Amino acid sequence: MPTIEHSFEDNIITTTIDRVLGWARESSIWPMGFGLACCAIEMMGTGAAHYDLARFGMEVFRASPRQADIMIVAGRVSQKMAPVLRQVYDQMMEPKWVISMGVCASSGGMFNNYAIVQGVDQVVPVDVYAPGCPPTPETLIHAIETLHGLIESNEILKRRAVTGAGAQFAIQHDHSASGVIEIGGRR
Ligand code: SF4
């Protein structure tokens, strides 16, 4: 006589709402089209047929931040571009994610000078860093899959709830003659 435990075999799974939400989110993150320098070529290559970001529900690069969930900062960030980058990030809907692609975006790379932001984490909160100059499509896909894991487990949102990451950054415009724009100021 079969027991109720074995009546449904593999036809039933149990999970939590959080887990389903995380799975749905990580399966359909649409990227903001935001290429800043040479790294963007590798990002475009990752979206093309050979690597095929459509496998991850990411083939739709959006031209509007209102429709984008992830910003891939592909390339060096100039001081002049930093406020623009932050404004685009602010216009994206929550929950939203950031991958810093390449050494230039992550740390300024070889551009250790006054014109380049020495790490885009001074402007927006970064979730995953993709190393390299430029990172290959395989490296970017690894970063995306790492982000998927963090989204599915809700790890990032839990961390943000505790630290407030993403809320404490501010762009301070200076309209004086020097034209200096300070980034990363605390609110
Ligand atoms: S990390 Fe290399 S490829 Fe990417 S923007 Fe910098 S110099 Fe260009």
XYZ file of C-alpha atoms and ligand atoms in Angstrom:
195
model
C 0.000 0.000 0.000
C 1.707 3.289 -1.113
C 1.878 6.023 1.472
C 0.904 9.649 0.792
C 4.585 10.636 0.937
C 5.335 8.618 -2.169
C 2.147 9.322 -4.117
C 3.433 12.402 -5.972
C 7.031 11.358 -6.583
C 8.886 14.347 -8.106
C 5.815 16.357 -9.051
C 5.763 18.611 -6.000
C 8.390 21.036 -4.806
C 8.257 23.252 -1.791
C 9.924 26.632 -1.511
C 9.491 30.090 -0.040
C 8.048 33.265 -1.579
C 11.410 34.976 -1.095
C 13.127 32.225 -3.039
C 10.637 32.444 -5.926
C 10.945 36.244 -6.007
C 14.734 35.974 -6.033
C 14.617 33.413 -8.831
C 12.268 35.585 -10.916
C 14.425 38.649 -10.381
C 17.711 36.993 -11.264
C 16.180 35.398 -14.362
C 15.134 38.667 -15.981
C 17.571 41.458 -15.187
C 17.611 43.935 -18.061
C 20.856 45.864 -18.466
C 21.165 49.606 -18.888
C 23.140 50.378 -22.027
C 26.070 52.170 -20.402
C 29.395 51.649 -22.140
C 32.069 54.188 -21.244
C 35.257 52.955 -22.910
C 36.991 49.940 -24.466
C 35.429 47.485 -21.962
C 32.098 48.238 -23.619
C 33.216 46.348 -26.736
C 33.561 43.181 -24.649
C 30.176 43.868 -23.071
C 28.637 44.155 -26.547
C 30.389 40.941 -27.559
C 28.888 39.234 -24.514
C 25.438 40.276 -25.674
C 25.981 39.069 -29.245
C 25.183 35.669 -30.700
C 28.307 33.741 -29.653
C 27.901 34.316 -25.899
C 24.183 35.075 -26.057
C 23.066 36.909 -22.916
C 19.505 35.951 -23.879
C 20.202 32.659 -22.063
C 20.016 34.660 -18.842
C 16.973 36.747 -19.794
C 19.312 39.730 -20.351
C 19.210 40.299 -24.086
C 17.226 43.516 -23.835
C 19.713 46.339 -23.264
C 17.512 49.285 -22.410
C 18.004 52.869 -23.490
C 15.892 54.074 -20.555
C 16.974 53.700 -16.913
C 13.304 53.329 -15.957
C 13.276 49.934 -17.667
C 16.693 48.704 -16.515
C 17.610 46.613 -13.465
C 21.374 46.395 -13.807
C 24.067 48.897 -14.670
C 27.235 47.352 -16.064
C 29.823 50.117 -15.727
C 31.999 49.153 -18.676
C 35.075 51.353 -18.790
C 36.776 54.216 -17.015
C 34.573 56.832 -15.372
C 35.693 60.407 -15.874
C 35.018 63.049 -13.228
C 32.738 64.765 -15.709
C 30.728 61.602 -16.332
C 30.360 60.694 -12.625
C 27.301 62.900 -11.903
C 25.646 61.667 -15.098
C 26.297 58.058 -14.091
C 24.808 58.704 -10.673
C 21.757 60.400 -12.155
C 21.126 57.444 -14.462
C 21.519 55.088 -11.475
C 19.081 57.147 -9.411
C 16.512 56.938 -12.206
C 16.617 53.127 -12.273
C 13.867 51.367 -10.352
C 14.534 49.335 -7.202
C 15.746 46.695 -6.785
C 18.742 47.498 -8.968
C 22.233 46.118 -9.299
C 25.676 47.280 -10.403
C 28.591 45.368 -11.920
C 31.886 47.205 -12.186
C 33.534 45.884 -15.350
C 37.305 46.159 -15.692
C 40.130 47.633 -13.662
C 39.437 51.182 -14.813
C 35.872 51.228 -13.495
C 36.863 49.366 -10.335
C 39.944 51.356 -9.329
C 40.913 53.823 -12.041
C 43.302 51.171 -13.368
C 46.322 52.643 -15.133
C 44.625 56.050 -15.228
C 45.868 57.239 -11.862
C 45.172 60.878 -12.534
C 42.855 63.761 -11.697
C 40.494 63.164 -14.605
C 39.385 59.634 -13.775
C 37.326 58.477 -10.788
C 39.494 56.041 -8.811
C 36.751 53.486 -8.363
C 33.106 53.722 -9.374
C 32.123 52.540 -5.878
C 32.685 56.199 -4.924
C 29.668 57.060 -7.073
C 27.297 54.068 -6.921
C 27.217 50.952 -4.724
C 28.902 48.084 -6.586
C 27.580 44.535 -6.133
C 30.121 42.543 -8.160
C 33.510 43.395 -9.682
C 34.644 41.806 -12.956
C 38.476 41.927 -13.052
C 40.646 42.341 -16.128
C 41.647 44.785 -18.844
C 39.341 44.210 -20.500
C 37.418 41.400 -18.815
C 36.606 38.732 -21.385
C 32.966 37.830 -22.045
C 33.582 34.717 -19.925
C 34.674 36.916 -17.015
C 31.640 39.154 -17.385
C 29.352 36.118 -17.512
C 31.018 34.818 -14.344
C 30.298 38.174 -12.673
C 26.688 38.007 -13.871
C 26.280 34.475 -12.527
C 27.819 35.550 -9.220
C 25.276 38.358 -9.069
C 22.489 35.902 -9.898
C 23.446 33.832 -6.850
C 23.416 36.909 -4.616
C 20.036 38.039 -5.960
C 18.449 34.601 -5.650
C 19.550 34.233 -2.039
C 18.419 37.816 -1.287
C 21.874 38.320 0.180
C 22.375 41.765 -1.362
C 19.037 43.156 -0.238
C 19.636 41.878 3.290
C 23.053 43.541 3.303
C 21.597 46.799 2.010
C 18.907 46.774 4.671
C 21.611 46.525 7.335
C 24.200 48.921 5.912
C 22.013 51.319 3.959
C 24.395 50.884 1.030
C 23.325 52.947 -1.894
C 21.660 55.611 0.184
C 24.691 57.340 1.615
C 26.282 58.499 -1.597
C 25.753 62.019 -2.846
C 27.013 64.050 -5.740
C 27.979 67.543 -4.765
C 28.044 69.957 -7.668
C 30.375 72.893 -7.401
C 29.476 75.643 -9.831
C 32.427 77.834 -8.883
C 35.107 78.801 -11.363
C 37.131 75.688 -10.560
C 34.327 73.477 -11.868
C 35.263 70.783 -9.363
C 32.680 68.057 -8.828
C 33.073 66.197 -5.570
C 31.804 62.674 -5.551
C 31.156 60.242 -2.774
C 30.186 62.882 -0.233
C 28.082 61.569 2.678
C 24.537 62.683 3.107
S 39.995 48.133 -18.133
Fe 41.209 48.139 -20.048
S 39.711 47.711 -21.647
Fe 38.544 48.384 -19.826
S 38.284 50.604 -20.056
Fe 40.168 50.253 -18.892
S 41.809 50.285 -20.453
Fe 39.861 49.935 -21.530
